[in-house]
Amino acid sequence: MSTQNPVFIPGPTNIPEELRRAVDVPTLDHRSSAFIEVFGPALAGVKRVLKTETGEALIFPSTGTGGWEAAVSNLLSPGDRVLAARHGMFSHRWIDLCRRHGLDMEIVEEKWGEGVPGERFERILSADRTHSIRAVLVCHNETATGVRSDVAAVRKALDAAGHPALLLVDGVSSIASMDFRMDEWGVDVAVTGSQKGFMLPAGLAILGVSRKAIEAMQSARLPRTFFDFRDMLKANATGGFPYTPPVNLIIGLNASIGMLEKEGLCNVFARHYRIAEGVRRAVDAWGLKLCAVEPRLYSQTVSAIRVPPGFDGSAVVAHAAEKYGVAFGTGLGEVAGKVFRIGHLGSMTDVMALSGIATAEMAMVDLGFPVRLGSGVAAAQEHYRTSVNTHGATAKRAA
Ligand SMILES: *Cc1c(COP(=O)(O)O)cnc(C)c1O
């Protein structure tokens, strides 16, 4: 695999040179004031990216999966009922994690390619008169299928049902690349990891927790030690950590937030939309379909592309890696072999995306797919050429 080519996997994402340099630091004493000086701004910056003023930001040495475990183990008690939809590998894995914690799962099975069903959730929540459901899980961006679910609609469902359940959101492949509004959507826990929208190496679980979640934490009875929010909040109050923090990643997180805010979060989201739309034009030109069943569900960070019957999506990924040194995502779980995925989150430009589209196209033609060479690239070029390029505009302003 070439290290010169960008990756098109939906995490870990490409690390910009600026962030590679930022994380290359000598050892810094985490009990010194120098650490407090980088840690405070990192927490404040995470809150701005999550769009929360009332909640707290928490950072654990871990990954997104650890963030799920932290959310579940801090807020829930054995036997608690939890409502979730299963519509892809990541929603499935979160359900599995809850089961292993002894929680009582109320699962809505959805077709892979569908989103979280707000109306169905509302009916279930309205019928739960005793409020036995303690939490509702939402995978904001199902990375396995390229489906974005409507978190605001789930908040509406909770409010319409007058239900007090906590709203826990997996934003691992959306936060910092797609619009996310923790306070406005009434999210109680938002989870992400450093290696997706924040464009860093893996190693941080990044969470936002609401006041309501902090209150629920006091009486929750699932065991937790490493991920105990109470220890973390107490240490954070004086600028510290309850154990050794990954100092270089926290320094990198500051640099990452600096990059995102310099571009402007709105521009970051617009860039991801434009890039994703170019990929979708290419898919259309190839005569292929996305796994996401309708446009309102389209993810701006990853496209899962259905391969024609009789063809193998995993072969496209293996061939692109072997012949061209470019990484794409394979189909996971129920859609294994049926899709391949182009990840376009984090550090990504129109020009990088074009190279990914061109490579996927070559791989498919090599494998005998009924796809015309150049068709997808031309469709994406036309889109990128004619839509406003905020990245270029930002570069020009800075010059
Ligand atoms: C990547 C991802 C995860 C898992 O995160 P890790 O950092 O690999 O533990 C969870 N949910 C979603 C939606 C993801 O994309």
XYZ file of C-alpha atoms and ligand atoms in Angstrom:
414
model
C 0.000 0.000 0.000
C 1.434 3.379 -1.003
C 1.837 5.935 1.756
C 1.673 8.740 -0.823
C -1.940 8.068 -1.760
C -4.793 9.340 0.395
C -6.993 6.723 2.064
C -10.693 6.468 1.257
C -11.685 4.445 4.296
C -14.220 6.024 6.637
C -11.694 6.140 9.453
C -8.930 6.355 10.324
C -8.866 9.370 8.020
C -6.016 11.198 6.311
C -3.841 13.148 8.737
C -2.941 16.622 7.439
C 0.767 17.449 7.573
C 0.011 20.247 10.053
C -1.471 17.734 12.508
C 1.300 15.183 12.002
C 3.730 17.858 13.062
C 1.503 18.969 15.944
C 1.472 15.526 17.584
C 5.251 15.135 17.318
C 6.201 16.593 20.684
C 8.687 15.751 23.421
C 7.426 14.360 26.732
C 5.502 16.918 28.705
C 4.714 16.501 32.413
C 0.951 16.093 32.616
C 0.971 17.511 36.141
C 2.579 20.759 34.990
C 0.893 24.046 34.162
C 2.014 23.492 30.554
C -0.487 20.633 30.330
C -3.294 22.718 31.816
C -2.575 25.286 29.116
C -3.285 22.800 26.324
C -5.982 20.751 28.033
C -8.348 23.616 28.901
C -8.520 24.914 25.318
C -9.012 21.346 24.014
C -12.085 20.849 26.221
C -13.451 24.286 25.293
C -12.828 23.614 21.598
C -14.620 20.243 21.700
C -17.646 22.006 23.215
C -17.669 24.509 20.339
C -17.450 21.745 17.737
C -20.249 19.775 19.435
C -22.234 23.005 19.778
C -22.851 22.679 23.485
C -22.687 25.489 25.988
C -24.482 23.752 28.845
C -22.768 20.351 28.572
C -19.251 19.191 29.449
C -16.575 17.798 27.150
C -14.750 14.645 28.279
C -11.687 13.074 26.688
C -10.549 9.510 27.409
C -7.520 7.648 26.051
C -9.548 5.219 23.915
C -11.485 5.052 20.649
C -15.110 5.559 19.641
C -16.043 2.120 20.983
C -14.627 3.109 24.371
C -16.777 6.235 24.132
C -19.883 4.029 23.772
C -18.807 1.983 26.787
C -18.182 5.142 28.808
C -21.658 6.484 27.947
C -23.432 3.234 28.764
C -21.537 2.315 31.932
C -21.799 5.786 33.461
C -25.486 6.406 32.885
C -27.249 3.065 33.165
C -27.910 0.280 35.660
C -28.114 -3.503 35.138
C -31.442 -4.465 33.559
C -32.279 -0.951 32.342
C -34.320 -0.871 29.136
C -32.681 0.755 26.131
C -34.314 1.551 22.780
C -32.227 1.281 19.598
C -32.599 0.624 15.886
C -30.354 -1.898 14.138
C -29.666 -0.775 10.572
C -25.960 -1.359 10.059
C -22.782 -2.717 11.624
C -22.177 0.169 14.021
C -25.702 0.356 15.412
C -25.451 -3.441 15.743
C -22.161 -3.267 17.641
C -23.508 -0.663 20.068
C -26.521 -2.892 20.758
C -24.143 -5.801 21.325
C -22.098 -3.731 23.778
C -25.273 -2.862 25.714
C -26.313 -6.518 25.819
C -22.930 -7.479 27.231
C -23.529 -4.895 29.958
C -26.713 -6.722 30.959
C -29.114 -4.132 29.549
C -32.590 -5.024 28.322
C -32.612 -4.071 24.643
C -35.724 -2.982 22.786
C -34.550 -3.308 19.196
C -36.250 -1.987 16.079
C -34.934 -3.952 13.107
C -34.565 -1.785 10.016
C -33.362 -2.599 6.540
C -29.644 -1.825 6.154
C -29.785 1.375 4.128
C -32.631 2.845 6.183
C -32.261 5.387 8.982
C -33.469 5.542 12.575
C -37.295 5.540 12.442
C -38.392 8.635 14.392
C -42.123 7.902 14.158
C -41.746 4.293 15.227
C -39.629 5.448 18.168
C -42.360 7.923 19.090
C -44.988 5.163 19.177
C -42.772 2.954 21.358
C -41.928 5.827 23.709
C -45.573 6.933 23.960
C -46.608 3.375 24.825
C -43.973 3.236 27.588
C -46.189 4.934 30.185
C -44.067 3.825 33.159
C -40.936 5.275 31.528
C -39.092 1.987 31.851
C -36.933 2.907 28.838
C -33.909 4.688 30.293
C -32.013 5.540 27.138
C -32.439 5.831 23.381
C -29.418 5.114 21.159
C -28.960 6.787 17.806
C -26.148 6.152 15.344
C -26.098 9.567 13.667
C -24.084 8.395 10.688
C -24.172 4.624 10.071
C -20.720 4.191 8.566
C -21.484 0.701 7.239
C -24.302 1.877 4.966
C -23.602 5.580 4.469
C -26.849 6.580 6.159
C -27.383 9.771 8.143
C -30.224 9.624 10.638
C -32.222 12.600 11.853
C -31.245 13.135 15.503
C -33.580 16.137 15.820
C -36.492 13.872 14.818
C -35.637 11.473 17.652
C -35.527 14.406 20.084
C -38.950 15.424 18.750
C -40.225 11.880 19.287
C -39.014 11.920 22.901
C -40.594 15.316 23.525
C -43.862 14.419 21.785
C -44.112 11.321 23.981
C -43.195 13.392 27.052
C -40.520 10.766 27.695
C -37.513 11.435 29.968
C -35.138 8.819 28.465
C -31.555 9.890 27.828
C -30.575 10.456 24.188
C -27.184 8.865 23.460
C -25.721 9.597 20.032
C -22.884 7.904 18.176
C -21.435 10.745 16.144
C -18.137 8.973 15.476
C -18.236 9.394 11.693
C -20.224 12.639 11.582
C -18.895 15.022 14.236
C -16.515 17.666 12.834
C -17.440 16.756 9.246
C -21.245 17.012 9.311
C -23.634 19.368 11.069
C -24.044 18.369 14.713
C -25.944 20.399 17.330
C -25.726 18.868 20.772
C -27.736 21.465 22.716
C -30.299 22.203 20.023
C -31.034 18.506 19.509
C -31.107 17.795 23.239
C -28.366 15.174 23.001
C -27.341 13.773 26.416
C -24.166 12.054 25.286
C -22.352 12.614 21.990
C -19.489 10.248 21.158
C -16.658 10.472 18.666
C -13.026 9.453 18.253
C -9.902 11.363 17.274
C -9.268 9.463 14.019
C -12.366 10.485 12.073
C -13.572 14.082 11.669
C -10.762 15.392 13.864
C -8.185 14.013 11.382
C -5.807 12.718 14.092
C -4.328 9.299 14.818
C -6.622 6.975 16.795
C -6.341 7.215 20.561
C -8.961 9.567 21.956
C -12.606 8.956 22.796
C -14.188 12.407 22.715
C -17.530 12.919 24.430
C -20.023 15.631 25.188
C -22.279 15.036 28.208
C -25.347 17.063 29.150
C -26.327 18.290 32.635
C -29.085 15.678 32.608
C -26.529 12.943 31.881
C -24.304 14.166 34.698
C -27.282 13.920 37.031
C -28.156 10.399 35.802
C -24.534 9.375 36.431
C -24.952 9.881 40.194
C -27.435 7.022 40.589
C -26.332 4.716 37.740
C -25.100 1.338 38.992
C -23.161 -0.311 36.168
C -19.552 -0.823 37.233
C -16.982 1.549 35.771
C -13.486 2.544 36.806
C -11.263 3.655 33.921
C -14.199 5.403 32.229
C -15.777 6.829 35.397
C -17.126 10.279 34.489
C -16.986 11.258 38.187
C -13.206 10.778 38.420
C -12.694 12.516 35.087
C -14.895 15.513 35.909
C -13.268 15.896 39.310
C -9.740 15.836 37.861
C -10.735 18.086 34.942
C -12.054 20.718 37.362
C -8.461 21.486 38.343
C -7.093 21.078 34.818
C -5.846 17.544 35.369
C -6.460 13.920 34.419
C -7.107 10.947 36.754
C -4.295 9.013 35.024
C -1.724 9.621 32.301
C -3.293 11.494 29.384
C -2.152 11.090 25.759
C -0.661 14.575 25.853
C 0.432 14.661 22.218
C -3.049 13.776 20.957
C -4.562 16.492 23.137
C -2.087 18.971 21.638
C -3.092 17.592 18.225
C -6.760 18.052 19.104
C -6.149 21.758 19.727
C -4.433 22.024 16.364
C -7.270 20.116 14.706
C -9.920 22.396 16.203
C -7.792 25.347 15.088
C -7.841 24.040 11.497
C -11.588 23.379 11.569
C -12.349 26.829 12.965
C -9.979 28.583 10.590
C -11.872 27.044 7.686
C -15.130 27.652 9.565
C -17.368 24.751 10.630
C -20.028 25.826 8.102
C -17.413 25.695 5.340
C -16.196 22.293 6.576
C -19.749 20.938 6.351
C -20.272 22.558 2.931
C -17.010 21.037 1.690
C -18.086 17.570 2.808
C -21.449 18.041 1.155
C -19.840 19.131 -2.111
C -17.332 16.268 -2.091
C -20.032 13.711 -1.249
C -22.266 15.079 -3.993
C -19.431 14.649 -6.509
C -19.059 11.015 -5.422
C -22.814 10.548 -5.807
C -22.734 12.023 -9.346
C -19.998 9.513 -10.156
C -22.018 6.622 -8.729
C -24.960 7.721 -10.828
C -22.788 7.935 -13.961
C -21.559 4.390 -13.268
C -25.179 3.257 -13.292
C -24.832 2.095 -9.682
C -26.902 2.781 -6.578
C -26.058 3.775 -3.046
C -26.964 1.547 -0.129
C -28.809 4.503 1.460
C -32.351 4.136 0.165
C -33.244 7.812 -0.287
C -31.543 11.200 -0.651
C -32.591 12.542 2.772
C -30.530 9.696 4.289
C -27.353 10.327 2.287
C -24.237 10.635 4.410
C -21.814 13.432 3.583
C -18.854 11.462 4.982
C -19.087 7.981 3.488
C -20.771 6.504 0.425
C -21.628 2.789 0.426
C -22.015 1.773 -3.202
C -24.021 -1.288 -4.187
C -22.257 -3.446 -6.764
C -24.266 -5.084 -9.580
C -25.600 -8.605 -8.939
C -22.938 -11.221 -9.588
C -20.080 -8.858 -8.672
C -18.168 -8.681 -5.398
C -17.675 -5.356 -3.602
C -14.815 -6.770 -1.554
C -12.936 -7.639 -4.752
C -12.972 -3.945 -5.743
C -11.386 -3.063 -2.394
C -8.775 -5.844 -2.570
C -7.885 -5.041 -6.189
C -7.603 -1.262 -5.601
C -5.287 -1.929 -2.665
C -3.136 -4.415 -4.507
C -2.837 -2.782 -7.931
C -3.158 0.918 -7.140
C -2.176 1.145 -3.464
C -5.415 2.845 -2.486
C -7.626 1.874 0.477
C -11.424 1.774 0.248
C -13.870 0.337 2.769
C -15.370 -3.115 2.360
C -18.961 -4.070 3.078
C -19.544 -5.125 6.673
C -21.978 -7.653 8.113
C -25.200 -8.003 6.139
C -23.852 -5.966 3.209
C -20.475 -7.763 3.014
C -19.630 -8.287 -0.678
C -22.701 -6.315 -1.723
C -21.153 -2.874 -1.333
C -17.835 -1.129 -1.281
C -17.388 2.174 0.501
C -15.674 5.420 -0.386
C -14.854 7.307 2.803
C -14.663 11.075 2.331
C -14.588 12.469 5.834
C -12.000 14.493 7.665
C -9.148 15.911 5.636
C -10.430 15.681 2.057
C -10.431 17.979 -0.963
C -12.214 17.863 -4.307
C -8.919 16.906 -5.938
C -8.283 14.060 -3.486
C -11.845 12.829 -4.031
C -11.287 12.811 -7.800
C -8.305 10.490 -7.357
C -10.445 8.123 -5.282
C -13.266 8.154 -7.813
C -10.763 7.556 -10.646
C -9.166 4.644 -8.774
C -12.488 2.998 -7.905
C -13.419 3.351 -11.564
C -10.205 1.717 -12.783
C -10.608 -1.131 -10.298
C -14.182 -1.781 -11.388
C -13.279 -1.717 -15.098
C -10.330 -4.075 -14.407
C -12.776 -6.487 -12.778
C -15.201 -6.410 -15.698
C -17.883 -4.220 -14.117
C -20.268 -2.693 -16.697
C -18.802 0.753 -16.005
C -17.366 3.133 -18.606
C -13.862 4.428 -17.853
C -13.951 8.163 -17.180
C -17.717 8.378 -16.756
C -17.734 8.846 -12.966
C -14.677 11.077 -12.987
C -16.247 13.359 -15.615
C -19.500 13.625 -13.651
C -17.616 14.518 -10.469
C -15.321 16.943 -12.321
C -18.354 18.732 -13.709
C -19.821 19.028 -10.223
C -16.607 20.238 -8.575
C -15.849 22.621 -11.438
C -19.229 24.311 -11.238
C -19.889 24.348 -7.491
C -18.322 26.887 -5.184
C -15.020 25.659 -3.815
C -14.855 27.069 -0.293
C -11.491 25.395 0.262
C -9.908 27.394 -2.551
C -11.698 30.531 -1.396
C -10.315 30.098 2.117
C -6.813 29.558 0.774
C -7.119 32.708 -1.325
C -8.355 34.791 1.599
C -5.482 33.558 3.744
C -2.916 34.481 1.065
C -15.542 4.123 13.469
C -16.876 4.068 14.122
C -17.055 3.518 15.395
C -15.964 2.797 16.119
O -14.996 3.647 16.507
P -13.559 3.097 16.945
O -12.833 4.385 17.121
O -13.053 2.252 15.845
O -13.740 2.362 18.209
C -18.294 3.600 15.969
N -19.326 4.150 15.331
C -19.213 4.668 14.100
C -20.412 5.269 13.451
C -17.988 4.638 13.453
O -17.869 5.143 12.223
